[in-house]
Coordinates of C-alpha atoms in Angstrom, one line a residue:
X2 CA 7.2 9.5 -26.1
X3 CA 9.3 6.3 -25.7
X4 CA 7.4 3.8 -23.6
X5 CA 10.4 2.4 -21.8
X6 CA 9.8 -0.2 -19.0
X7 CA 10.5 0.8 -15.4
X8 CA 10.8 -1.9 -12.9
X9 CA 9.9 -1.5 -9.3
X10 CA 13.6 -2.0 -8.4
X11 CA 14.7 0.8 -10.8
X12 CA 12.0 3.4 -9.9
X13 CA 13.8 4.6 -6.8
X14 CA 10.6 4.6 -4.7
X15 CA 10.7 1.2 -3.0
X16 CA 12.5 0.2 0.2
X17 CA 15.5 -2.1 0.3
X18 CA 13.3 -4.8 1.8
X19 CA 10.8 -4.7 -1.0
X20 CA 13.6 -4.7 -3.6
X21 CA 15.2 -7.8 -2.0
X22 CA 11.8 -9.4 -1.7
X23 CA 11.1 -8.9 -5.4
X24 CA 14.6 -10.1 -6.3
X25 CA 14.0 -13.3 -4.2
X26 CA 17.0 -12.8 -2.1
X27 CA 17.8 -16.0 -0.3
X28 CA 18.0 -14.6 3.2
X29 CA 14.4 -13.5 3.0
X30 CA 12.9 -16.8 1.8
X31 CA 12.2 -18.2 5.4
X32 CA 9.8 -15.2 5.8
X33 CA 7.3 -16.1 3.1
X34 CA 5.7 -19.3 1.9
X35 CA 5.5 -19.1 -1.9
X36 CA 6.5 -16.3 -4.3
X37 CA 3.8 -14.8 -6.4
X38 CA 4.2 -16.7 -9.7
X39 CA 1.2 -18.1 -11.5
X40 CA 2.6 -21.7 -11.2
X41 CA 2.9 -21.4 -7.4
X42 CA -0.9 -20.9 -6.9
X43 CA -1.7 -24.5 -7.5
X44 CA 0.0 -25.7 -4.4
X45 CA -1.5 -22.8 -2.5
X46 CA -5.0 -23.8 -3.7
X47 CA -4.6 -27.3 -2.5
X48 CA -3.2 -26.3 0.8
X49 CA -6.0 -23.9 1.5
X50 CA -8.7 -26.2 0.3
X51 CA -7.5 -28.9 2.7
X52 CA -7.4 -26.4 5.6
X53 CA -10.5 -24.2 5.1
X54 CA -13.5 -25.5 7.1
X55 CA -16.9 -25.7 5.4
X56 CA -18.4 -24.1 8.6
X57 CA -16.1 -21.1 8.1
X58 CA -17.2 -20.8 4.4
X59 CA -20.9 -20.9 5.3
X60 CA -20.4 -18.3 8.1
X61 CA -18.7 -16.1 5.7
X62 CA -21.4 -16.3 3.1
X63 CA -24.1 -15.6 5.7
X64 CA -22.2 -12.6 7.0
X65 CA -21.7 -11.2 3.6
X66 CA -25.3 -11.7 2.8
X67 CA -26.3 -9.7 5.8
X68 CA -23.7 -7.0 5.2
X69 CA -25.1 -6.5 1.6
X70 CA -28.8 -5.9 2.8
X71 CA -30.0 -2.6 1.5
X72 CA -27.3 -2.3 -1.1
X73 CA -27.7 -2.6 -4.8
X74 CA -25.6 -5.6 -5.8
X75 CA -24.5 -6.2 -9.4
X76 CA -25.0 -9.4 -11.2
X77 CA -21.2 -10.0 -11.2
X78 CA -21.1 -9.5 -7.4
X79 CA -24.1 -11.7 -6.8
X80 CA -22.5 -14.5 -8.8
X81 CA -19.3 -14.2 -6.8
X82 CA -21.2 -14.2 -3.5
X83 CA -22.9 -17.4 -4.6
X84 CA -19.6 -18.9 -5.8
X85 CA -18.2 -18.5 -2.3
X86 CA -20.4 -21.3 -1.1
X87 CA -18.4 -23.8 -3.2
X88 CA -15.3 -25.5 -1.9
X89 CA -13.6 -24.9 -5.2
X90 CA -13.8 -21.1 -4.8
X91 CA -11.0 -19.0 -3.4
X92 CA -10.4 -15.3 -2.7
X93 CA -7.7 -12.8 -3.6
X94 CA -7.8 -10.1 -1.0
X95 CA -6.6 -6.6 -0.4
X96 CA -7.3 -4.3 2.5
X97 CA -7.5 -0.6 2.9
X98 CA -8.4 2.1 5.3
X99 CA -11.7 4.0 5.0
X100 CA -10.1 7.1 3.4
X101 CA -12.5 9.8 2.7
X102 CA -13.6 9.5 -1.0
X103 CA -11.1 6.7 -1.5
X104 CA -8.1 8.9 -0.5
X105 CA -5.0 8.5 -2.7
X106 CA -5.0 6.8 -6.0
X107 CA -3.5 3.6 -4.9
X108 CA -6.9 2.6 -3.4
X109 CA -7.9 2.0 -6.9
X110 CA -4.6 0.1 -7.8
X111 CA -5.0 -2.3 -4.9
X112 CA -8.6 -3.3 -5.9
X113 CA -7.7 -3.5 -9.6
X114 CA -4.7 -5.8 -8.7
X115 CA -7.1 -8.3 -7.0
X116 CA -9.6 -8.1 -9.8
X117 CA -7.0 -8.7 -12.4
X118 CA -5.3 -11.5 -10.5
X119 CA -8.6 -13.3 -10.1
X120 CA -9.1 -13.2 -13.8
X121 CA -5.6 -14.5 -14.5
X122 CA -6.0 -17.4 -12.0
X123 CA -9.3 -18.4 -13.6
X124 CA -7.7 -18.5 -17.0
X125 CA -4.8 -20.7 -15.6
X126 CA -6.9 -22.9 -13.3
X127 CA -10.4 -23.0 -15.0
X128 CA -11.6 -25.8 -12.7
X129 CA -11.6 -23.4 -9.7
X130 CA -13.1 -20.0 -9.2
X131 CA -11.6 -16.8 -7.8
X132 CA -13.3 -13.9 -6.1
X133 CA -11.6 -10.5 -5.6
X134 CA -12.2 -9.1 -2.1
X135 CA -11.8 -5.7 -0.6
X136 CA -11.4 -5.9 3.2
X137 CA -12.6 -2.6 4.7
X138 CA -10.4 -1.7 7.7
X139 CA -13.4 -0.6 9.7
X140 CA -11.8 -1.4 13.1
X141 CA -8.9 1.0 12.6
X142 CA -8.8 4.1 14.8
X143 CA -6.4 6.3 13.0
X144 CA -8.9 9.0 12.0
X145 CA -6.1 11.5 11.3
X146 CA -4.9 9.3 8.4
X147 CA -8.3 9.1 6.6
X148 CA -10.2 12.3 7.2
X149 CA -9.2 14.2 4.1
X150 CA -8.5 13.9 0.3
X151 CA -6.7 16.0 -2.2
X152 CA -8.4 17.4 -5.3
X153 CA -6.1 19.4 -7.7
X154 CA -4.3 21.8 -5.3
X155 CA -7.0 21.7 -2.6
X156 CA -7.3 19.6 0.6
X157 CA -10.8 18.7 1.6
X158 CA -10.9 17.8 5.3
X159 CA -13.6 16.3 7.6
X160 CA -13.4 18.3 10.8
X161 CA -14.7 16.0 13.6
X162 CA -13.8 14.8 16.9
X163 CA -13.4 11.0 16.5
X164 CA -12.4 8.0 18.6
X165 CA -13.0 4.3 18.4
X166 CA -13.3 2.2 15.3
X167 CA -13.6 4.5 12.3
X168 CA -16.2 2.2 10.5
X169 CA -18.7 3.1 13.2
X170 CA -18.3 6.8 12.9
X171 CA -21.4 8.7 11.9
X172 CA -21.2 10.8 8.8
X173 CA -22.3 14.0 10.5
X174 CA -20.3 17.0 9.3
X175 CA -19.6 15.6 5.8
X176 CA -22.2 17.8 4.3
X177 CA -19.8 20.7 4.7
X178 CA -17.1 18.7 2.8
X179 CA -19.7 17.9 0.1
X180 CA -20.5 21.6 -0.3
X181 CA -16.9 22.7 -0.5
X182 CA -16.1 19.9 -3.0
X183 CA -19.1 20.5 -5.1
X184 CA -18.2 24.1 -5.6
X185 CA -14.7 23.1 -7.0
X186 CA -15.6 20.3 -9.4
X187 CA -17.1 22.6 -12.1
X188 CA -19.6 21.5 -14.7
X189 CA -20.1 18.5 -17.0
X190 CA -21.3 15.0 -16.6
X191 CA -18.1 13.8 -15.0
X192 CA -18.3 16.5 -12.4
X193 CA -22.0 15.7 -11.8
X194 CA -21.1 12.0 -11.3
X195 CA -18.4 12.8 -8.8
X196 CA -20.9 15.0 -6.8
X197 CA -23.5 12.2 -7.0
X198 CA -21.1 9.6 -5.7
X199 CA -20.0 11.8 -2.8
X200 CA -23.6 12.7 -1.8
X201 CA -25.0 9.2 -2.1
X202 CA -22.0 7.8 -0.2
X203 CA -21.5 10.2 2.6
X204 CA -24.7 12.2 3.0
X205 CA -27.1 9.3 2.4
X206 CA -25.4 6.7 4.6
X207 CA -25.3 6.8 8.4
X208 CA -21.7 5.6 9.1
X209 CA -18.3 5.5 7.5
X210 CA -18.4 1.8 6.8
X211 CA -21.6 1.8 4.8
X212 CA -20.6 4.9 3.0
X213 CA -17.3 3.4 1.9
X214 CA -19.1 0.1 0.9
X215 CA -21.4 2.1 -1.3
X216 CA -18.7 4.0 -3.0
X217 CA -16.4 1.0 -3.6
X218 CA -19.4 -0.9 -4.9
X219 CA -20.3 1.8 -7.3
X220 CA -16.7 2.0 -8.7
X221 CA -16.2 -1.7 -9.1
X222 CA -19.5 -3.5 -9.0
X223 CA -19.4 -4.6 -12.7
X224 CA -16.1 -6.5 -11.9
X225 CA -17.7 -8.6 -9.2
X226 CA -15.8 -7.1 -6.2
X227 CA -16.9 -8.4 -2.9
X228 CA -16.6 -6.0 0.0
X229 CA -16.1 -7.4 3.5
X230 CA -16.4 -5.8 6.9
X231 CA -14.5 -7.7 9.6
X232 CA -16.3 -5.9 12.3
X233 CA -18.9 -8.6 12.4
X234 CA -20.1 -10.6 15.4
X235 CA -20.6 -13.9 13.5
X236 CA -17.2 -13.6 11.8
X237 CA -15.6 -12.8 15.2
X238 CA -16.9 -16.1 16.6
X239 CA -14.6 -17.8 14.2
X240 CA -11.7 -15.8 15.6
X241 CA -12.6 -16.4 19.2
X242 CA -10.4 -19.5 19.9
X243 CA -7.4 -17.7 18.4
X244 CA -8.0 -14.6 20.5
X245 CA -8.1 -16.8 23.7
X246 CA -4.8 -18.3 22.8
X247 CA -3.3 -14.9 22.3
X248 CA -4.5 -13.8 25.7
X249 CA -3.5 -16.9 27.5
X250 CA -0.1 -17.6 25.8
X251 CA 0.9 -14.3 24.4
X252 CA 2.3 -16.2 21.5
X253 CA 2.5 -13.6 18.8
X254 CA 5.3 -11.5 20.3
X255 CA 7.4 -14.6 20.7
X256 CA 6.8 -15.6 17.0
X257 CA 7.2 -12.2 15.4
X258 CA 10.5 -11.8 17.2
X259 CA 11.8 -14.8 15.4
X260 CA 11.8 -12.7 12.2
X261 CA 13.9 -10.0 13.6
X262 CA 17.3 -11.6 13.1
X263 CA 16.6 -12.0 9.3
X264 CA 15.2 -8.4 9.2
X265 CA 18.1 -6.9 11.2
X266 CA 19.4 -5.0 8.1
X267 CA 16.0 -3.5 7.4
X268 CA 13.6 -1.2 9.1
X269 CA 11.2 -3.1 11.2
X270 CA 7.7 -2.2 10.1
X271 CA 5.8 -3.0 13.3
X272 CA 6.7 -4.2 16.7
X273 CA 4.4 -6.7 18.5
X274 CA 3.0 -6.2 22.0
X275 CA 2.6 -8.8 24.7
X276 CA -1.1 -8.9 23.8
X277 CA -2.0 -7.9 20.2
X278 CA -5.8 -7.3 20.8
X279 CA -8.0 -4.3 21.4
X280 CA -11.3 -4.0 23.2
X281 CA -13.8 -2.1 21.0
X282 CA -17.2 -0.4 21.5
X283 CA -18.7 2.6 19.8
X284 CA -16.1 5.4 20.6
X285 CA -13.6 3.0 22.2
X286 CA -10.7 1.0 20.7
X287 CA -8.1 0.5 23.4
X288 CA -5.3 -2.0 24.0
X289 CA -5.8 -5.0 26.3
X290 CA -2.9 -5.4 28.7
X291 CA -2.3 -8.0 31.5
X292 CA -1.5 -6.4 34.9
X293 CA -1.8 -7.8 38.4
X294 CA -3.2 -11.1 37.1
X295 CA -6.1 -9.3 35.3
X296 CA -6.8 -8.2 31.8
X297 CA -7.1 -4.4 31.8
X298 CA -8.4 -2.2 29.0
X299 CA -6.2 0.9 28.7
X300 CA -7.7 4.3 29.5
X301 CA -10.9 2.7 30.9
X302 CA -12.2 1.1 34.1
X303 CA -12.7 -2.3 32.4
X304 CA -10.9 -5.1 34.1
X305 CA -11.5 -8.9 33.6
X306 CA -10.3 -12.1 35.2
X307 CA -9.2 -15.0 32.9
X308 CA -12.7 -16.5 33.2
X309 CA -14.4 -13.2 32.7
X310 CA -12.6 -12.3 29.5
X311 CA -13.2 -15.8 28.1
X312 CA -16.9 -15.4 28.8
X313 CA -16.8 -12.0 27.1
X314 CA -15.1 -13.5 24.0
X315 CA -17.7 -16.3 23.8
X316 CA -20.7 -14.0 24.3
X317 CA -19.6 -10.8 22.7
X318 CA -16.7 -11.6 20.3
X319 CA -17.4 -8.4 18.4
X320 CA -15.8 -6.6 21.4
X321 CA -12.4 -8.0 20.6
X322 CA -10.4 -6.5 17.8
X323 CA -7.1 -7.8 16.4
X324 CA -4.3 -5.2 16.0
X325 CA -2.0 -5.0 13.0
X326 CA -0.2 -8.2 14.1
X327 CA -3.3 -10.4 14.3
X328 CA -5.6 -8.8 11.7
X329 CA -3.9 -10.7 8.9
X330 CA -4.5 -14.0 10.9
X331 CA -8.1 -13.0 11.3
X332 CA -8.5 -12.4 7.6
X333 CA -7.0 -15.8 6.7
X334 CA -9.2 -17.6 9.2
X335 CA -12.5 -16.3 7.8
X336 CA -11.6 -16.2 4.0
X337 CA -10.7 -19.1 1.6
X338 CA -7.8 -16.8 0.7
X339 CA -4.7 -17.5 -1.5
X340 CA -3.1 -14.2 -1.8
X341 CA -2.8 -10.9 -0.1
X342 CA -2.1 -7.8 -2.3
X343 CA -0.7 -4.8 -0.6
X344 CA 1.7 -2.0 -0.6
X345 CA 5.3 -2.1 0.3
X346 CA 4.7 -1.1 3.9
X347 CA 2.0 -3.7 4.3
X348 CA 4.1 -6.6 2.9
X349 CA 6.9 -5.5 5.2
X350 CA 4.8 -6.3 8.3
X351 CA 3.4 -9.5 6.7
X352 CA 7.0 -10.7 6.2
X353 CA 7.2 -10.6 10.1
X354 CA 4.2 -13.0 10.5
X355 CA 4.9 -16.4 9.0
X356 CA 5.9 -18.0 12.4
X357 CA 2.7 -16.5 13.9
X358 CA 0.6 -18.3 11.2
X359 CA 2.6 -21.5 11.8
X360 CA 1.9 -21.5 15.6
X361 CA -1.8 -21.0 15.0
X362 CA -1.8 -23.6 12.2
X363 CA -3.2 -21.4 9.5
X364 CA -1.8 -21.4 5.9
X365 CA 0.4 -18.4 5.1
X366 CA -0.9 -16.6 1.9
X367 CA 1.1 -15.6 -1.1
X368 CA 2.2 -12.0 -0.8
X369 CA 2.0 -9.8 -3.9
X370 CA 3.1 -6.2 -4.2
X371 CA 0.2 -4.2 -5.7
X372 CA 0.3 -2.5 -9.1
X373 CA 1.9 1.0 -9.0
X374 CA 0.9 3.5 -11.7
X375 CA 1.9 6.9 -13.0
X376 CA -1.0 8.5 -14.8
X377 CA -0.2 11.1 -17.5
X378 CA -2.3 13.0 -19.9
X379 CA -1.6 13.1 -23.6
X380 CA -0.5 16.7 -23.2
X381 CA 2.0 15.7 -20.6
X382 CA 3.4 12.8 -22.7
X383 CA 3.7 15.1 -25.7
X384 CA 5.5 17.7 -23.6
X385 CA 7.9 15.1 -22.3
X386 CA 8.5 14.0 -25.9
X387 CA 9.3 17.5 -27.0
X388 CA 11.8 17.8 -24.2
X389 CA 13.5 14.6 -25.2
X390 CA 12.6 12.9 -21.9
X391 CA 12.2 9.2 -21.2
X392 CA 9.9 8.1 -18.5
X393 CA 12.8 6.8 -16.5
X394 CA 14.3 10.3 -16.5
X395 CA 11.3 11.7 -14.8
X396 CA 11.5 9.1 -12.0
X397 CA 15.0 10.6 -11.1
X398 CA 15.3 12.9 -8.0
X399 CA 15.0 16.5 -9.1
X400 CA 18.7 17.5 -8.8
X401 CA 20.0 14.4 -10.6
X402 CA 17.5 15.0 -13.4
X403 CA 18.6 18.6 -13.8
X404 CA 22.3 17.6 -13.8
X405 CA 21.7 14.8 -16.3
X406 CA 19.6 16.9 -18.7
X407 CA 22.1 19.8 -18.4
X408 CA 24.9 17.4 -19.5
X409 CA 22.8 16.0 -22.3
X410 CA 22.1 19.5 -23.7
X411 CA 25.5 21.0 -23.3
X412 CA 28.3 20.9 -26.0
X413 CA 30.8 20.8 -23.1
X414 CA 31.9 17.8 -21.1
X415 CA 31.4 18.0 -17.3
X416 CA 32.6 14.6 -16.5
X417 CA 36.0 15.2 -14.8
X418 CA 36.7 11.5 -14.2
X419 CA 39.7 11.6 -16.5
X420 CA 41.2 14.7 -14.9
X421 CA 40.5 13.2 -11.5
X422 CA 42.2 9.9 -12.4
X423 CA 45.3 11.8 -13.7
X424 CA 45.5 13.9 -10.6
X425 CA 45.2 10.8 -8.3
X426 CA 47.9 9.0 -10.3
X427 CA 50.2 12.0 -9.9
X428 CA 49.7 12.1 -6.2
X429 CA 50.2 8.4 -5.9
X430 CA 53.5 8.7 -7.5
X431 CA 54.5 11.6 -5.2
X432 CA 53.5 9.5 -2.2
X433 CA 55.8 6.7 -3.4
X434 CA 58.6 9.1 -3.8
X435 CA 58.0 10.5 -0.3
X436 CA 58.3 7.1 1.2
X437 CA 61.7 6.6 -0.5
X438 CA 63.0 10.1 0.6
X439 CA 61.3 11.4 3.7
X440 CA 58.1 9.7 5.0
X441 CA 57.2 12.7 7.0
X442 CA 56.2 14.4 3.7
X443 CA 53.3 11.9 3.1
X444 CA 50.9 13.8 5.3
X445 CA 51.6 17.0 3.4
X446 CA 51.2 15.2 0.0
X447 CA 47.8 13.7 1.1
X448 CA 46.6 17.2 2.3
X449 CA 47.5 18.8 -1.0
X450 CA 45.8 15.8 -2.9
X451 CA 42.6 16.4 -0.9
X452 CA 42.7 20.1 -1.6
X453 CA 43.2 19.8 -5.3
X454 CA 40.5 17.1 -5.8
X455 CA 38.1 19.2 -3.9
X456 CA 39.0 22.2 -6.1
X457 CA 38.5 20.1 -9.2
X458 CA 35.1 19.0 -7.9
X459 CA 34.1 22.6 -7.1
X460 CA 35.2 23.7 -10.7
X461 CA 33.0 21.0 -12.2
X462 CA 30.0 22.2 -10.1
X463 CA 30.6 25.8 -11.1
X464 CA 30.7 24.9 -14.8
X465 CA 27.6 22.9 -14.5
X466 CA 25.8 25.7 -12.7
X467 CA 26.9 28.1 -15.5
X468 CA 25.7 25.6 -18.1
X469 CA 22.3 25.4 -16.3
X470 CA 21.8 29.1 -16.8
X471 CA 22.2 28.7 -20.6
X472 CA 19.5 26.0 -20.6
X473 CA 17.3 27.6 -18.0
X474 CA 14.1 27.6 -20.0
X475 CA 14.2 23.9 -20.9
X476 CA 15.2 22.9 -17.4
X477 CA 12.2 25.0 -16.0
X478 CA 9.8 23.1 -18.2
X479 CA 11.2 19.8 -17.2
X480 CA 11.0 20.6 -13.5
X481 CA 7.4 21.9 -14.0
X482 CA 6.5 18.7 -15.7
X483 CA 8.1 16.5 -13.0
X484 CA 6.3 18.6 -10.3
X485 CA 2.9 17.8 -12.1
X486 CA 3.6 14.1 -12.2
X487 CA 5.3 13.8 -8.9
X488 CA 3.6 16.3 -6.5
X489 CA 5.8 17.4 -3.7
X490 CA 8.5 15.1 -4.9
X491 CA 6.4 12.1 -4.1
X492 CA 4.6 9.4 -6.0
X493 CA 1.4 10.6 -7.6
X494 CA -0.4 7.6 -6.4
X495 CA 0.3 8.5 -2.7
X496 CA -1.1 12.0 -3.0
X497 CA -3.7 12.5 -5.7
X498 CA -7.3 11.5 -5.5
X499 CA -9.0 9.6 -8.4
X500 CA -11.5 12.5 -8.8
X501 CA -8.9 14.7 -10.4
X502 CA -8.5 12.3 -13.3
X503 CA -12.2 11.1 -13.4
X504 CA -13.1 14.7 -14.0
X505 CA -11.1 14.6 -17.2
X506 CA -11.7 11.1 -18.6
X507 CA -14.9 9.9 -16.8
X508 CA -15.9 6.3 -17.1
X509 CA -12.8 5.4 -19.2
X510 CA -10.5 5.7 -16.2
X511 CA -11.2 2.3 -14.4
X512 CA -11.6 0.2 -17.5
X513 CA -8.4 1.5 -18.9
X514 CA -6.5 0.7 -15.7
X515 CA -8.1 -2.8 -15.8
X516 CA -6.9 -3.3 -19.3
X517 CA -3.3 -2.1 -18.8
X518 CA -2.3 -3.3 -15.3
X519 CA -0.9 -6.8 -14.9
X520 CA -0.5 -7.8 -11.2
X521 CA 2.3 -10.4 -11.6
X522 CA 4.6 -8.2 -13.6
X523 CA 7.2 -6.3 -11.6
X524 CA 6.7 -3.1 -13.5
X525 CA 5.8 0.4 -12.7
X526 CA 3.1 1.2 -15.1
X527 CA 2.9 4.4 -17.2
X528 CA -0.7 4.9 -18.3
X529 CA -1.5 7.7 -20.7
X530 CA -5.1 9.0 -20.5

């Protein structure tokens, strides 16, 4: 099958904001610092090196050392943890929710993007070191978004009443998910490996954070991935001064709003609040609001004066959690980070934040759209080849694909542009004649023109429908193939879990993705397994 290149811009699955960002449209340039090109990283390195405090680096290393206690750490990850002590070491970071069993495929693509970018940066700037980081979103509380995964045509769901930060949730009840999943994975060493990963992750670990760390480490340990949990008291100490400023000055809402004029032609991804911080405990993650000259915690009896909340931040900074507006700032405070790798939705809210970073005097990272991938089997690729399809055809919306393939297969012509042009010319002449004779006829001429053009369009549709019946078998095979590759008309990477492909190809899956994905290319990758 032809391996034609599909850009993100041409795929039809990215927002106008992301397309304009990738095209470096001038109006968006005030919203980011440096565009993700390899040559732009040198200035980013120098800026971050001058800004990042040695104390923050040491605190980071100590926190990571504590977080990895009782985990088997690969040599590659140990080396990267040691490298983080050096002032010439920087990180490339992605973040993701704690989706059950990794959730959709793009979990893999995010992490592979940071692994591969770290390699490319090392090759370009050998005097520095670069560490890929996966930031676990342990403080999120959107349990409904993470409590399931899809395998083949089945949905495996964790039924649990949950509240508070998801990383602290106990794994009780996941034994039932394990039993259901085990019964569907079949036999063979790949199926055995999937069952082992699930059991050791979710049955042998007490909470969702440690379970996710174990699984991500197992999948990517040989590539030196460093996994970071921001729900950490020592790391929160570094964030404390910034949290106090947010409480006292409510500065984020003012600074985010500065981006809205530029983003007025796009969908605003997130709207800031007056205070962009949560209060968290086990089972609680609630917004902090300022009312009646006190800081109240929504849906609780907690209430603090200015002095009391500052004392809380000093003594228990782990009780303060940044929301979506301030989490990126927290990340960049505690990491010697150069680049954040995320999906289109994530980068959309990062593009609101440059002025927030400027106000807090923290360098704004380079923003890189993660790799996107369509995985296909050899059988599917051969089927597409037999049907005379290009990959770009399969990215079309279903109706457009059927129309184009019908026209391609038909011996008749269904493009009525010539007839339409002739008809429009005739009525144009009639309208000119009406003006010269009796202008009152113009309305009648225009009505007749509209009627005949509509009739011509309907005739074109009827002929196309008739032709589709002739080619019904081929069109059904085409739509069946598209449905396999784009489940429910959506991108595969947003629906399907990695286990579906691991079952077939096993340990080849991640190395093949590592080899074929290139993070700085604006290209939707087609990977044949």
